[in-house]
Amino acid sequence: MRKIVSIIIVCIAFGGNVLAAPFNGQIQHFKQPDGSMVDVRLYGNEFYMRAEGLDGYTLVRDKVNGWICYATLSDDKMELRATSVVYKGIVGDVSSLRNDIGVSKHLDILPAAIKEIIKKNQTALEGTAHGSTHPTNSINKRVSGTPVNLVAGNIKGLCIVVDFSDEVGTVPMTEFNNFCNDLNYTNYGNNGSLRKFYKDISGGLVDYQNVVYGYFRAPLTFAQYDAMPYAQGAQQILGLALNWIDSQGFDFSTLSTNPDGSIQAINLMYTGTPPNWAQGMWFHKGNYIGFSADGVHSNDYNCSPAKDPLTLATVAHENGHMIGKWPDTYKYGNTSGPDGIGAFDLMCWYGDSYNPVPPNPLFRSNVGWGRVVDVTNYNGINKDTANSMTCYKYRNINDTNEFFLLENRMAVDRSTYIPDQGLTIWHIDRNGDNQSTHHEVWLEHADNNYNNEDNACFRNGFNAEYSYSTTPGSNFYNGDPSGLRVWDISNAMTNMTYRLGSGQAGPSLNLMYVNLSGDTNGNGFVEPGESANLNVNSLNFGQLSSSSASVTCTAIGPNAGLVTVNTPLAMLGTIAVGQTIPSAFNITISPGAALGTAIDLKFLLSDGTDSIYITRTIIVGVQLLMSNSSDNTCSALFYDANGETNYDNNTDFTKTIFPSSSNSVIKADFIEFDVEDEPSCGYDYLKIYDGPNTSSTLLGMYCGTNSPGQVTSSHASGALTFVFHSDEGYTTTGWKAIISCLTATGVQRNALSSFDVFPNPSTGTVNVRFDNTTNATLSVLDLMGHQLSVTTIESKGDTTIDLSDQPNGMYFLRLQVGNDVIVKKIALNN
């Protein structure tokens, strides 16, 4: 009999049972081989998890006899191993605990070993049924740059409930339906259903329901599935269950889908308790693309326990990945410093199993829930109502990705379990990554202690100011003063007040860097020996005009001696309210400055009373960033896609670099190289090909700190092609290489020096003049190195090549005499 009920998409958490969301010392119950139960504290997430006894000693389950035992470290500290001492800890029974094990408490393996486990489990969870280590339809929800997209209206997903012959389901299907869809649901002590939770945190914009099927009886026992590698059993069950639902005539196209046609989310719930944390049938979030029907296909799924008590927190957290496309804000391995957020954010530590906290204000505003008020230029008293879904934004006018968000939070309603009350101040950088030390979302802590959220909020009597001179301070990430001053903060209460700005009417000066222009050769970069203008705008966002204003430009830092500031001062006079005054500062780079030299400059705007400054780093030389493109140069710096900062997760780029001068070949000298390491370069890698495309000879595949060193093209085109791949998980600093050109080897100039091409650019007909009497072969190649035509030149004189049927662009003319080759470029513009 077909059973369809309106329900939700994601995984459901169970108090007292294992969960899919992060653990921070929560107690879980596990069974020993003799049937006795023990209480264990878990730390981590589905990628890496560590267990401790109630007495603080680290625990592992013995692989041979199955007992949970006290653990010791291997000699290399890369593995936890079971001792012979069985753990018997039970809450409330002090006699069951030990303090004489002979090993240290809180043992953990080295960060490098944690990293390897995380990567292995990420591959297991986010791989596919087809064996791919990177799902082609995966929607990345765990990395930086959280997308901005409106989420509103009706959302419909799928929930599948599964049991086994050795773990028979007992919770009635009506309970799952009510847990997900009943707006008045309170069973097990939950504060509403999942539908009610998302209705509340979206301000009524989202009505999130689902279809539930079950029970589906899995063909193998739970024990058999649990014996499979991590996530493999769950994915096998999911494939079978989806086909079972399809056989009953369900129309999968009625579910909400992502832009790529994948079902927005699938919840796989099953009975049984996994005996090992983060192994086997442990509940998790993953990707499975092994099913398609009715024009849609599977991808994101979650799995969770299908037995009581049902709790709201984990399912709410996992839905955040699927509904909002929000990444986790906790650290996967806890090896890159504190989270700095804790239970102030659903996507970090959700606070309470039965009443989870809302998401942070960035994630909420990204999907259009609530109101964002710009206070960048506000000077006065702000009234901030707690938990009102209104936050206040202070912008960095030089970087639209960086800003601050202010929000009053009180521990009531959905925020009952936040760890502190008062004004929260969030530092946002969309280019950051919460798995690194440069975060996308960071909660400034009033007590400056980022390992504890108990005193994170600003309020009267406990750090009532946040500004340039306080600790923590309001500087931007690059160290420049932001100008943000929040002060005279009231007591923590429903209607808080605080002052923004200077507190009295006056000018409010701001500086904005515009661009570099007027460089000698006009390529937009300043090179050794060149001069250029650095353009800045001076602004007044205050209430009064600023008089006698001026801007100075000063070279600072260790390389200040390599630049001359030719116009160090710009007198502006009066800057009226709302006025913008441009200034240009001419600089000259020393001819002796090396390619890649960082020149630091400070621009200071002052009127004698008020002042502000910004800094700017200018890199000497042309800069090429990794991208899907081709470039022509003989002098450049070549970086990964993010330049001086860490490259992104989930990227695939191919770039070809051609020499810009004739009879030359590209040389790449890697002076910095750091790509995520793995013995076979299976995670992130850079491939280099000797020629204009990936059909050329592969020179090498590089990762870790195994730098390519110096690489020189030996191809007729003189080109090198670079292919970069990064997967999910860790990123590093990438690379920096100096690109130059060498004269092509093996070229006899006495035979080929008379090789001329004209006109260039051409409108279709190209004349080739070759005054040597030796027979030669002339080939026309496109930018990918594909041969378009071949002509034999048997005598000196002019040869005509017709390119009129080719699209506009750049081409190569390759002349070969014997073993000698010379290549020239021709631009076609017909």
PDB file of C-alpha atoms in Angstrom, residues 267-460:
ATOM      1  CA  ASN A 267      15.932  12.826   4.481  1.00  0.00           C
ATOM      2  CA  LEU A 268      16.871   9.197   5.080  1.00  0.00           C
ATOM      3  CA  MET A 269      15.852   8.059   8.553  1.00  0.00           C
ATOM      4  CA  TYR A 270      16.608   4.601   9.817  1.00  0.00           C
ATOM      5  CA  THR A 271      16.393   2.508  12.954  1.00  0.00           C
ATOM      6  CA  GLY A 272      19.436   1.007  14.629  1.00  0.00           C
ATOM      7  CA  THR A 273      22.213   2.523  16.701  1.00  0.00           C
ATOM      8  CA  PRO A 274      25.694   2.593  15.100  1.00  0.00           C
ATOM      9  CA  PRO A 275      28.218   1.112  17.543  1.00  0.00           C
ATOM     10  CA  ASN A 276      31.088   3.315  16.307  1.00  0.00           C
ATOM     11  CA  TRP A 277      31.156   7.085  16.091  1.00  0.00           C
ATOM     12  CA  ALA A 278      31.776   8.494  12.563  1.00  0.00           C
ATOM     13  CA  GLN A 279      31.989   5.018  11.028  1.00  0.00           C
ATOM     14  CA  GLY A 280      29.707   2.520   9.289  1.00  0.00           C
ATOM     15  CA  MET A 281      26.059   3.587   9.583  1.00  0.00           C
ATOM     16  CA  TRP A 282      26.807   6.705  11.611  1.00  0.00           C
ATOM     17  CA  PHE A 283      24.255   9.387  10.787  1.00  0.00           C
ATOM     18  CA  HIS A 284      25.581  12.054   8.448  1.00  0.00           C
ATOM     19  CA  LYS A 285      25.032  14.521   5.596  1.00  0.00           C
ATOM     20  CA  GLY A 286      26.171  13.300   2.181  1.00  0.00           C
ATOM     21  CA  ASN A 287      25.712  13.291  -1.586  1.00  0.00           C
ATOM     22  CA  TYR A 288      24.228  10.542  -3.746  1.00  0.00           C
ATOM     23  CA  ILE A 289      23.589  11.020  -7.500  1.00  0.00           C
ATOM     24  CA  GLY A 290      22.674   7.432  -8.324  1.00  0.00           C
ATOM     25  CA  PHE A 291      18.950   8.042  -8.869  1.00  0.00           C
ATOM     26  CA  SER A 292      16.859   9.990 -11.396  1.00  0.00           C
ATOM     27  CA  ALA A 293      13.176   9.997 -12.286  1.00  0.00           C
ATOM     28  CA  ASP A 294      10.564  12.378 -13.666  1.00  0.00           C
ATOM     29  CA  GLY A 295      13.205  14.785 -14.912  1.00  0.00           C
ATOM     30  CA  VAL A 296      14.949  15.287 -11.547  1.00  0.00           C
ATOM     31  CA  HIS A 297      17.761  13.486  -9.754  1.00  0.00           C
ATOM     32  CA  SER A 298      19.111  12.868  -6.278  1.00  0.00           C
ATOM     33  CA  ASN A 299      22.098  14.604  -4.729  1.00  0.00           C
ATOM     34  CA  ASP A 300      21.973  16.019  -1.201  1.00  0.00           C
ATOM     35  CA  TYR A 301      20.699  13.719   1.513  1.00  0.00           C
ATOM     36  CA  ASN A 302      20.809  13.444   5.277  1.00  0.00           C
ATOM     37  CA  CYS A 303      20.346  10.458   7.497  1.00  0.00           C
ATOM     38  CA  SER A 304      19.223  10.325  11.128  1.00  0.00           C
ATOM     39  CA  PRO A 305      17.703   7.951  13.696  1.00  0.00           C
ATOM     40  CA  ALA A 306      14.132   6.760  13.265  1.00  0.00           C
ATOM     41  CA  LYS A 307      13.301   6.166  16.929  1.00  0.00           C
ATOM     42  CA  ASP A 308      12.229   8.245  19.878  1.00  0.00           C
ATOM     43  CA  PRO A 309      12.743  10.768  21.224  1.00  0.00           C
ATOM     44  CA  LEU A 310      12.630  12.935  18.106  1.00  0.00           C
ATOM     45  CA  THR A 311      14.473  16.214  18.625  1.00  0.00           C
ATOM     46  CA  LEU A 312      14.568  19.312  16.478  1.00  0.00           C
ATOM     47  CA  ALA A 313      18.162  20.555  16.558  1.00  0.00           C
ATOM     48  CA  THR A 314      20.032  18.343  14.111  1.00  0.00           C
ATOM     49  CA  VAL A 315      17.295  18.309  11.506  1.00  0.00           C
ATOM     50  CA  ALA A 316      17.128  22.122  11.710  1.00  0.00           C
ATOM     51  CA  HIS A 317      20.918  22.365  11.304  1.00  0.00           C
ATOM     52  CA  GLU A 318      21.043  20.000   8.335  1.00  0.00           C
ATOM     53  CA  ASN A 319      18.155  21.807   6.675  1.00  0.00           C
ATOM     54  CA  GLY A 320      20.249  24.942   6.885  1.00  0.00           C
ATOM     55  CA  HIS A 321      22.667  23.345   4.413  1.00  0.00           C
ATOM     56  CA  MET A 322      19.886  22.520   2.001  1.00  0.00           C
ATOM     57  CA  ILE A 323      17.428  25.383   2.349  1.00  0.00           C
ATOM     58  CA  GLY A 324      19.814  28.267   2.872  1.00  0.00           C
ATOM     59  CA  LYS A 325      22.964  26.783   1.286  1.00  0.00           C
ATOM     60  CA  TRP A 326      24.676  27.747   4.552  1.00  0.00           C
ATOM     61  CA  PRO A 327      28.081  26.258   5.388  1.00  0.00           C
ATOM     62  CA  ASP A 328      29.066  24.932   8.777  1.00  0.00           C
ATOM     63  CA  THR A 329      30.647  27.639  10.910  1.00  0.00           C
ATOM     64  CA  TYR A 330      32.281  25.252  13.378  1.00  0.00           C
ATOM     65  CA  LYS A 331      35.774  23.928  12.699  1.00  0.00           C
ATOM     66  CA  TYR A 332      35.879  20.371  11.402  1.00  0.00           C
ATOM     67  CA  GLY A 333      39.118  19.385  13.061  1.00  0.00           C
ATOM     68  CA  ASN A 334      39.336  22.091  15.729  1.00  0.00           C
ATOM     69  CA  THR A 335      42.932  22.620  14.601  1.00  0.00           C
ATOM     70  CA  SER A 336      42.652  26.172  13.231  1.00  0.00           C
ATOM     71  CA  GLY A 337      41.743  28.077  16.369  1.00  0.00           C
ATOM     72  CA  PRO A 338      38.356  28.621  18.046  1.00  0.00           C
ATOM     73  CA  ASP A 339      35.063  28.881  16.215  1.00  0.00           C
ATOM     74  CA  GLY A 340      34.343  32.244  17.800  1.00  0.00           C
ATOM     75  CA  ILE A 341      30.597  31.650  17.430  1.00  0.00           C
ATOM     76  CA  GLY A 342      29.390  28.730  19.526  1.00  0.00           C
ATOM     77  CA  ALA A 343      25.655  28.577  20.244  1.00  0.00           C
ATOM     78  CA  PHE A 344      24.938  31.982  18.697  1.00  0.00           C
ATOM     79  CA  ASP A 345      24.464  30.275  15.333  1.00  0.00           C
ATOM     80  CA  LEU A 346      22.419  27.279  14.183  1.00  0.00           C
ATOM     81  CA  MET A 347      25.258  26.301  11.841  1.00  0.00           C
ATOM     82  CA  CYS A 348      27.814  26.134  14.662  1.00  0.00           C
ATOM     83  CA  TRP A 349      26.594  24.727  18.018  1.00  0.00           C
ATOM     84  CA  TYR A 350      22.809  24.853  17.953  1.00  0.00           C
ATOM     85  CA  GLY A 351      22.254  25.436  21.699  1.00  0.00           C
ATOM     86  CA  ASP A 352      19.520  22.977  22.691  1.00  0.00           C
ATOM     87  CA  SER A 353      18.303  19.746  21.132  1.00  0.00           C
ATOM     88  CA  TYR A 354      14.630  20.631  21.507  1.00  0.00           C
ATOM     89  CA  ASN A 355      14.804  24.391  20.850  1.00  0.00           C
ATOM     90  CA  PRO A 356      17.735  25.214  18.542  1.00  0.00           C
ATOM     91  CA  VAL A 357      18.936  28.778  18.001  1.00  0.00           C
ATOM     92  CA  PRO A 358      18.441  30.760  14.754  1.00  0.00           C
ATOM     93  CA  PRO A 359      21.204  31.261  12.144  1.00  0.00           C
ATOM     94  CA  ASN A 360      23.654  34.147  12.304  1.00  0.00           C
ATOM     95  CA  PRO A 361      22.522  37.460  10.751  1.00  0.00           C
ATOM     96  CA  LEU A 362      24.681  37.086   7.611  1.00  0.00           C
ATOM     97  CA  PHE A 363      23.169  33.738   6.639  1.00  0.00           C
ATOM     98  CA  ARG A 364      19.677  34.958   7.497  1.00  0.00           C
ATOM     99  CA  SER A 365      20.042  38.137   5.438  1.00  0.00           C
ATOM    100  CA  ASN A 366      21.605  36.204   2.523  1.00  0.00           C
ATOM    101  CA  VAL A 367      18.277  34.446   1.978  1.00  0.00           C
ATOM    102  CA  GLY A 368      16.233  37.608   2.455  1.00  0.00           C
ATOM    103  CA  TRP A 369      14.871  36.923   5.926  1.00  0.00           C
ATOM    104  CA  GLY A 370      14.590  40.043   8.041  1.00  0.00           C
ATOM    105  CA  ARG A 371      15.871  43.579   7.475  1.00  0.00           C
ATOM    106  CA  VAL A 372      19.368  45.028   7.093  1.00  0.00           C
ATOM    107  CA  VAL A 373      19.776  48.722   7.960  1.00  0.00           C
ATOM    108  CA  ASP A 374      22.880  50.554   6.724  1.00  0.00           C
ATOM    109  CA  VAL A 375      24.488  52.608   9.520  1.00  0.00           C
ATOM    110  CA  THR A 376      27.849  53.224   7.828  1.00  0.00           C
ATOM    111  CA  ASN A 377      27.473  56.991   8.006  1.00  0.00           C
ATOM    112  CA  TYR A 378      25.070  57.240  10.914  1.00  0.00           C
ATOM    113  CA  ASN A 379      25.977  59.548  13.807  1.00  0.00           C
ATOM    114  CA  GLY A 380      23.572  59.269  16.719  1.00  0.00           C
ATOM    115  CA  ILE A 381      21.708  56.932  19.027  1.00  0.00           C
ATOM    116  CA  ASN A 382      20.476  53.624  17.623  1.00  0.00           C
ATOM    117  CA  LYS A 383      17.528  51.757  19.139  1.00  0.00           C
ATOM    118  CA  ASP A 384      17.853  48.003  18.647  1.00  0.00           C
ATOM    119  CA  THR A 385      15.001  45.600  19.478  1.00  0.00           C
ATOM    120  CA  ALA A 386      16.165  42.123  20.442  1.00  0.00           C
ATOM    121  CA  ASN A 387      15.463  39.129  18.177  1.00  0.00           C
ATOM    122  CA  SER A 388      13.566  41.385  15.761  1.00  0.00           C
ATOM    123  CA  MET A 389      15.253  39.965  12.621  1.00  0.00           C
ATOM    124  CA  THR A 390      16.737  43.418  12.059  1.00  0.00           C
ATOM    125  CA  CYS A 391      20.501  43.868  11.949  1.00  0.00           C
ATOM    126  CA  TYR A 392      22.599  46.974  11.352  1.00  0.00           C
ATOM    127  CA  LYS A 393      25.353  47.014   8.742  1.00  0.00           C
ATOM    128  CA  TYR A 394      28.568  49.041   8.779  1.00  0.00           C
ATOM    129  CA  ARG A 395      30.371  48.768   5.406  1.00  0.00           C
ATOM    130  CA  ASN A 396      33.971  48.850   4.248  1.00  0.00           C
ATOM    131  CA  ILE A 397      33.669  51.263   1.317  1.00  0.00           C
ATOM    132  CA  ASN A 398      36.930  49.896  -0.130  1.00  0.00           C
ATOM    133  CA  ASP A 399      35.765  46.270  -0.083  1.00  0.00           C
ATOM    134  CA  THR A 400      32.121  45.304  -0.539  1.00  0.00           C
ATOM    135  CA  ASN A 401      32.867  41.824   0.833  1.00  0.00           C
ATOM    136  CA  GLU A 402      33.817  43.103   4.291  1.00  0.00           C
ATOM    137  CA  PHE A 403      31.446  44.670   6.815  1.00  0.00           C
ATOM    138  CA  PHE A 404      30.129  44.506  10.374  1.00  0.00           C
ATOM    139  CA  LEU A 405      26.642  43.428  11.464  1.00  0.00           C
ATOM    140  CA  LEU A 406      25.162  44.555  14.803  1.00  0.00           C
ATOM    141  CA  GLU A 407      22.264  42.720  16.411  1.00  0.00           C
ATOM    142  CA  ASN A 408      20.654  42.728  19.861  1.00  0.00           C
ATOM    143  CA  ARG A 409      20.054  39.207  21.178  1.00  0.00           C
ATOM    144  CA  MET A 410      18.096  38.178  24.267  1.00  0.00           C
ATOM    145  CA  ALA A 411      17.726  34.607  25.553  1.00  0.00           C
ATOM    146  CA  VAL A 412      14.017  34.161  24.834  1.00  0.00           C
ATOM    147  CA  ASP A 413      11.887  32.275  22.295  1.00  0.00           C
ATOM    148  CA  ARG A 414      14.077  30.777  19.518  1.00  0.00           C
ATOM    149  CA  SER A 415      17.153  32.346  21.131  1.00  0.00           C
ATOM    150  CA  THR A 416      16.490  30.926  24.602  1.00  0.00           C
ATOM    151  CA  TYR A 417      19.699  28.900  24.604  1.00  0.00           C
ATOM    152  CA  ILE A 418      22.206  31.476  23.397  1.00  0.00           C
ATOM    153  CA  PRO A 419      25.030  31.602  25.965  1.00  0.00           C
ATOM    154  CA  ASP A 420      24.910  35.372  26.616  1.00  0.00           C
ATOM    155  CA  GLN A 421      22.660  38.410  26.137  1.00  0.00           C
ATOM    156  CA  GLY A 422      23.223  41.898  24.765  1.00  0.00           C
ATOM    157  CA  LEU A 423      24.655  43.427  21.595  1.00  0.00           C
ATOM    158  CA  THR A 424      26.342  40.951  19.237  1.00  0.00           C
ATOM    159  CA  ILE A 425      28.893  42.383  16.793  1.00  0.00           C
ATOM    160  CA  TRP A 426      29.685  40.212  13.771  1.00  0.00           C
ATOM    161  CA  HIS A 427      32.741  40.786  11.543  1.00  0.00           C
ATOM    162  CA  ILE A 428      32.009  39.504   8.040  1.00  0.00           C
ATOM    163  CA  ASP A 429      34.321  38.868   5.095  1.00  0.00           C
ATOM    164  CA  ARG A 430      32.717  37.005   2.207  1.00  0.00           C
ATOM    165  CA  ASN A 431      36.210  36.090   0.983  1.00  0.00           C
ATOM    166  CA  GLY A 432      36.945  34.347   4.273  1.00  0.00           C
ATOM    167  CA  ASP A 433      36.479  30.709   5.215  1.00  0.00           C
ATOM    168  CA  ASN A 434      35.384  29.483   8.636  1.00  0.00           C
ATOM    169  CA  GLN A 435      37.674  26.456   8.250  1.00  0.00           C
ATOM    170  CA  SER A 436      40.659  28.831   8.339  1.00  0.00           C
ATOM    171  CA  THR A 437      41.854  31.599  10.639  1.00  0.00           C
ATOM    172  CA  HIS A 438      40.427  34.219   8.264  1.00  0.00           C
ATOM    173  CA  HIS A 439      36.721  33.691   8.833  1.00  0.00           C
ATOM    174  CA  GLU A 440      33.735  34.459   6.685  1.00  0.00           C
ATOM    175  CA  VAL A 441      31.601  34.865   9.818  1.00  0.00           C
ATOM    176  CA  TRP A 442      33.227  35.920  13.094  1.00  0.00           C
ATOM    177  CA  LEU A 443      31.573  36.966  16.355  1.00  0.00           C
ATOM    178  CA  GLU A 444      33.552  39.633  18.192  1.00  0.00           C
ATOM    179  CA  HIS A 445      33.672  38.699  21.888  1.00  0.00           C
ATOM    180  CA  ALA A 446      33.266  41.456  24.453  1.00  0.00           C
ATOM    181  CA  ASP A 447      35.748  39.713  26.776  1.00  0.00           C
ATOM    182  CA  ASN A 448      38.154  38.924  23.890  1.00  0.00           C
ATOM    183  CA  ASN A 449      38.052  35.225  24.909  1.00  0.00           C
ATOM    184  CA  TYR A 450      37.083  33.293  21.808  1.00  0.00           C
ATOM    185  CA  ASN A 451      37.136  29.913  23.525  1.00  0.00           C
ATOM    186  CA  ASN A 452      34.100  30.795  25.631  1.00  0.00           C
ATOM    187  CA  GLU A 453      30.861  32.466  24.519  1.00  0.00           C
ATOM    188  CA  ASP A 454      29.571  33.241  28.038  1.00  0.00           C
ATOM    189  CA  ASN A 455      30.698  36.889  27.824  1.00  0.00           C
ATOM    190  CA  ALA A 456      30.486  37.500  24.092  1.00  0.00           C
ATOM    191  CA  CYS A 457      27.871  40.267  24.144  1.00  0.00           C
ATOM    192  CA  PHE A 458      28.566  43.955  24.608  1.00  0.00           C
ATOM    193  CA  ARG A 459      26.520  45.736  27.288  1.00  0.00           C
ATOM    194  CA  ASN A 460      26.679  48.307  30.049  1.00  0.00           C
TER     195      ASN A 460
END
